[in-house]
mmCIF file of C-alpha atoms in Angstrom:
data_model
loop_
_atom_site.group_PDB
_atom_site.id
_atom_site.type_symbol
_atom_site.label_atom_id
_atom_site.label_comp_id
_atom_site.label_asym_id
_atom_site.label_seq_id
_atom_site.Cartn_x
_atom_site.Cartn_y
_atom_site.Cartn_z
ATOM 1 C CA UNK Q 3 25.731 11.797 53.839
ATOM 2 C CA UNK Q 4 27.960 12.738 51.039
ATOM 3 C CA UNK Q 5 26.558 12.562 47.590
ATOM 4 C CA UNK Q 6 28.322 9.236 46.265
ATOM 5 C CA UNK Q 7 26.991 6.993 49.165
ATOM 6 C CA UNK Q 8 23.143 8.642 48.285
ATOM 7 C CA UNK Q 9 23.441 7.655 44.361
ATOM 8 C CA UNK Q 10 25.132 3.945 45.482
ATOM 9 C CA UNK Q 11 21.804 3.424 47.658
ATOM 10 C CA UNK Q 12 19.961 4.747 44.992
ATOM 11 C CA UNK Q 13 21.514 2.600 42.626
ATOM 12 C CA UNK Q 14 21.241 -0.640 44.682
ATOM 13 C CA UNK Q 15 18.005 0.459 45.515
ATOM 14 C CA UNK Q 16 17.237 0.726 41.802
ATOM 15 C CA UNK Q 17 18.744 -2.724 40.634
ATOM 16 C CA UNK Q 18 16.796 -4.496 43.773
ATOM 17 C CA UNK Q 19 13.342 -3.087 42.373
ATOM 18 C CA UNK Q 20 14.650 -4.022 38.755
ATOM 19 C CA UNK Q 21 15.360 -7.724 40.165
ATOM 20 C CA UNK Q 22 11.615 -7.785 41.736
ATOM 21 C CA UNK Q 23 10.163 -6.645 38.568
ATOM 22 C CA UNK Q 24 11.863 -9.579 36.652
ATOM 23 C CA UNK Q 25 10.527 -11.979 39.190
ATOM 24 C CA UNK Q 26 7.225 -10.720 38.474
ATOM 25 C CA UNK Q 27 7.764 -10.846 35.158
ATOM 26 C CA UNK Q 28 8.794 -14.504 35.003
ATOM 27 C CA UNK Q 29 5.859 -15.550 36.877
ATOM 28 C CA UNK Q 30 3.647 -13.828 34.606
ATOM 29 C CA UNK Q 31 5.144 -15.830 31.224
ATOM 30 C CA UNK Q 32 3.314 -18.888 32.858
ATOM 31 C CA UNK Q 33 0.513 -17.148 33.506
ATOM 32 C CA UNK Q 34 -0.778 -14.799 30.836
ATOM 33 C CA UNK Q 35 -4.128 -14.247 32.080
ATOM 34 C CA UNK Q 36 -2.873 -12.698 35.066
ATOM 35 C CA UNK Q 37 -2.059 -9.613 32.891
ATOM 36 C CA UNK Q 38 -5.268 -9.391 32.533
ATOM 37 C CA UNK Q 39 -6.037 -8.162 36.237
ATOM 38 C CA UNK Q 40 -3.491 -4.955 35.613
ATOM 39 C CA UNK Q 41 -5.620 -1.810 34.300
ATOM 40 C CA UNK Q 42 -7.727 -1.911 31.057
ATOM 41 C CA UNK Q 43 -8.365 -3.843 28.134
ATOM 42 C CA UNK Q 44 -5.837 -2.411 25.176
ATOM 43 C CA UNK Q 45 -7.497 -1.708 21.762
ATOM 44 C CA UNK Q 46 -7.102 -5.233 20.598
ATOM 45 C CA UNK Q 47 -5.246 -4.526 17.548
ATOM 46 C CA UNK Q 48 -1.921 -3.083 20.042
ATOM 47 C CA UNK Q 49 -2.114 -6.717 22.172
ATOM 48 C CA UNK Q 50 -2.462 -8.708 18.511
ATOM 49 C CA UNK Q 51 0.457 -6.330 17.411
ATOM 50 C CA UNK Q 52 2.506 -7.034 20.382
ATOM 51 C CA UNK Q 53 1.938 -10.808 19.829
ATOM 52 C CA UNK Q 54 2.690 -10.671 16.458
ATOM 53 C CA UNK Q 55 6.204 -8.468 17.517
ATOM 54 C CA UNK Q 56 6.806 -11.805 19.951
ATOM 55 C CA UNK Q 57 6.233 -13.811 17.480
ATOM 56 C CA UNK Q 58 8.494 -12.266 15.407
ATOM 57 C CA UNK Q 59 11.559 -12.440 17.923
ATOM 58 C CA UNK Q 60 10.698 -16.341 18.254
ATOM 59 C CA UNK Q 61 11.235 -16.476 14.494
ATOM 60 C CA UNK Q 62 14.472 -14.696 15.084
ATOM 61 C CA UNK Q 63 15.689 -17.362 17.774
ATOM 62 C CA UNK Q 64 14.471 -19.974 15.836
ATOM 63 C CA UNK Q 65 16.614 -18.661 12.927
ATOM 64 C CA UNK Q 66 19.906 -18.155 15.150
ATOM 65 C CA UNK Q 67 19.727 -21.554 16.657
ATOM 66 C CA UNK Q 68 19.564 -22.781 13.196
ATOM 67 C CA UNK Q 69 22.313 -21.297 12.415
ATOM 68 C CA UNK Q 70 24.279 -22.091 15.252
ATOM 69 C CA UNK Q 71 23.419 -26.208 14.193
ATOM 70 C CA UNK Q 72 24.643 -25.411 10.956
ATOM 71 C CA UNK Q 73 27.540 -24.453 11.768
ATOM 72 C CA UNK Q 74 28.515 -26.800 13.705
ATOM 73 C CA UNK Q 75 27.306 -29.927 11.477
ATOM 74 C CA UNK Q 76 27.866 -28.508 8.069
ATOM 75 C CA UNK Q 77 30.965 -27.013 8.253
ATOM 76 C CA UNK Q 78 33.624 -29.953 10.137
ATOM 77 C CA UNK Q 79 36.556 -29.231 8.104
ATOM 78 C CA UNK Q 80 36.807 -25.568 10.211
ATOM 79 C CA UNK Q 81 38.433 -25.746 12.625
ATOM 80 C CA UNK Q 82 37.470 -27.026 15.897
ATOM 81 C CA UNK Q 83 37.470 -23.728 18.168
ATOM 82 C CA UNK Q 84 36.268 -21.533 15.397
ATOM 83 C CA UNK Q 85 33.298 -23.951 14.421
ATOM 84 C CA UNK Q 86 32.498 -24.666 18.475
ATOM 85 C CA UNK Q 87 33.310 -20.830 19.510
ATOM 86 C CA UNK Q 88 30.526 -19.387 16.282
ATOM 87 C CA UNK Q 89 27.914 -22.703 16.722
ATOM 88 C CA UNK Q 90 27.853 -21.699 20.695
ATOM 89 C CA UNK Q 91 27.511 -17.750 19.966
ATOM 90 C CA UNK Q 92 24.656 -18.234 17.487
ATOM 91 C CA UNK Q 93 22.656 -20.895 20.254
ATOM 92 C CA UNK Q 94 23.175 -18.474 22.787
ATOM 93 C CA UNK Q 95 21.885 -15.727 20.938
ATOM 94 C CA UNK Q 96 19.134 -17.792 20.011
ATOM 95 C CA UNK Q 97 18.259 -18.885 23.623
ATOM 96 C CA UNK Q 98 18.747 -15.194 24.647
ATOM 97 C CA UNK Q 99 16.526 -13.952 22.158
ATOM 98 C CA UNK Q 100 13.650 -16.408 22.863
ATOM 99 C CA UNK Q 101 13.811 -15.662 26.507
ATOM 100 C CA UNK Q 102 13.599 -11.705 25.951
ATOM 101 C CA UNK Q 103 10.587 -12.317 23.193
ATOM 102 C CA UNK Q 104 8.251 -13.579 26.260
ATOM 103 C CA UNK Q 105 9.404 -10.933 28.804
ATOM 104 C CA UNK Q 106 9.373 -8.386 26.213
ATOM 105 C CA UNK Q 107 5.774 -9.020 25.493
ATOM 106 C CA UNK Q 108 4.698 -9.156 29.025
ATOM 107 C CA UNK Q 109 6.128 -6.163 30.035
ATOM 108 C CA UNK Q 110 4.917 -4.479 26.862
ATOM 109 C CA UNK Q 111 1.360 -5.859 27.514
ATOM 110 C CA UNK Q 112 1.269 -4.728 31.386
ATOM 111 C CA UNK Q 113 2.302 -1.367 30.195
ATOM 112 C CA UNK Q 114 -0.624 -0.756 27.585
ATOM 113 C CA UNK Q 115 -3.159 -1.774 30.074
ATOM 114 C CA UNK Q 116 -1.535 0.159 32.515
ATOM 115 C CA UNK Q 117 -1.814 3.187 29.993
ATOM 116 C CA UNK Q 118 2.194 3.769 30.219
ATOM 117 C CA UNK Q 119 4.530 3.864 27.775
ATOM 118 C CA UNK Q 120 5.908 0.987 26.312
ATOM 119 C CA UNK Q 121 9.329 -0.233 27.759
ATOM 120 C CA UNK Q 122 12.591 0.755 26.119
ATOM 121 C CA UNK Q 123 15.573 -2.002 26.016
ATOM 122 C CA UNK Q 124 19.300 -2.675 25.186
ATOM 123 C CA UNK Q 125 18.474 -6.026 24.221
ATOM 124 C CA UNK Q 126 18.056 -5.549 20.004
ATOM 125 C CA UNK Q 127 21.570 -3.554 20.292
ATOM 126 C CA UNK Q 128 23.096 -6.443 21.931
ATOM 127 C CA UNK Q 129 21.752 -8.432 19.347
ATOM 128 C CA UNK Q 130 22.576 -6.754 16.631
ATOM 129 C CA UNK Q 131 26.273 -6.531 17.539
ATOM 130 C CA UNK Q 132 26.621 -10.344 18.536
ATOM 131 C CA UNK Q 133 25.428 -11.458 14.977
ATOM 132 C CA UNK Q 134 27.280 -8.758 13.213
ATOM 133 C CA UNK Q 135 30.781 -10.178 15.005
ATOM 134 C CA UNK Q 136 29.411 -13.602 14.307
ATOM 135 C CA UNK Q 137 28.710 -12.539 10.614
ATOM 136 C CA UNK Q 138 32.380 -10.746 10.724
ATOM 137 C CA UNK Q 139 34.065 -13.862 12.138
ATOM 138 C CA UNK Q 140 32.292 -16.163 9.723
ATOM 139 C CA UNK Q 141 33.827 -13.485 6.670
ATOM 140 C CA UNK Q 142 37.052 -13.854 8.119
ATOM 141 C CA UNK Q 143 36.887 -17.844 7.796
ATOM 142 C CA UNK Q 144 35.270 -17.624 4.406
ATOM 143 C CA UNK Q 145 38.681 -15.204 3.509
ATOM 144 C CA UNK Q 146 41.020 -17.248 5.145
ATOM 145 C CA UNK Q 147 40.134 -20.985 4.352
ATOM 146 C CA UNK Q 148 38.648 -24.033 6.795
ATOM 147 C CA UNK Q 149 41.900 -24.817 7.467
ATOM 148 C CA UNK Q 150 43.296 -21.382 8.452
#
């Protein structure tokens, strides 16, 4: 089998057990004290660390959602597509970010009582850049006027 077809199985193959994993994941936000049947009890000062991490990331959402309503009610004279198109970025970032806070503390929970190490993600990258092109976009407006 030539080597292409092997690393497009493998590759399936690796986005099918990624899938799974998120299922599992999901489940587990409902029920927390199902972690609690995967390996050993963490030092409690890494699980109240992690918590305090999620936390965190819900104060972040909180904060972009915020924003997002701001925009959209405090600033009408902007225009219409500009005010919906920055208001809609900075809810979904919001949303996003609340949504990875839980399945980033699962999955960094399973993996300390699993004795692993903790996962790595894309997500604050992601982040990052859609609030710095929000933050550029909202410059630009600020530079050019509400009426534009």
């Amino acid at each position: 089998m030539p080597r292409a077809r092997v690393r497009d199985r493998l590759s399936r193959a690796g986005r099918v057990a990624g899938v799974i994993e998120f299922v599992r994941n999901v489940r587990l936000w409902f029920a927390p004290a199902a972690v609690r049947d995967e390996g050993e009890t963490p030092d409690y000062r890494f699980s109240l660390a992690n918590e305090r991490t999620f936390l965190a990331w819900l104060r972040t959402a909180l904060a972009l959602i915020g924003g997002g309503f701001a925009v959209d009610q405090f600033l009408p004279d902007l225009r219409w597509g500009w005010r919906v198109g920055l208001a809609l970025a900075l809810l979904a970032a919001g949303a996003l970010c609340a949504l990875r806070a839980v399945n980033h503390w699962v999955r960094c929970e399973r993996a300390m009582r699993r004795g692993e190490d903790l996962p790595v993600s894309r997500f604050p990258a992601l982040l990052s850049l859609v609030v710095a092109v929000v933050a550029v976009a909202m410059v630009v407006v600020v530079l050019v006027g509400w009426e534009g």
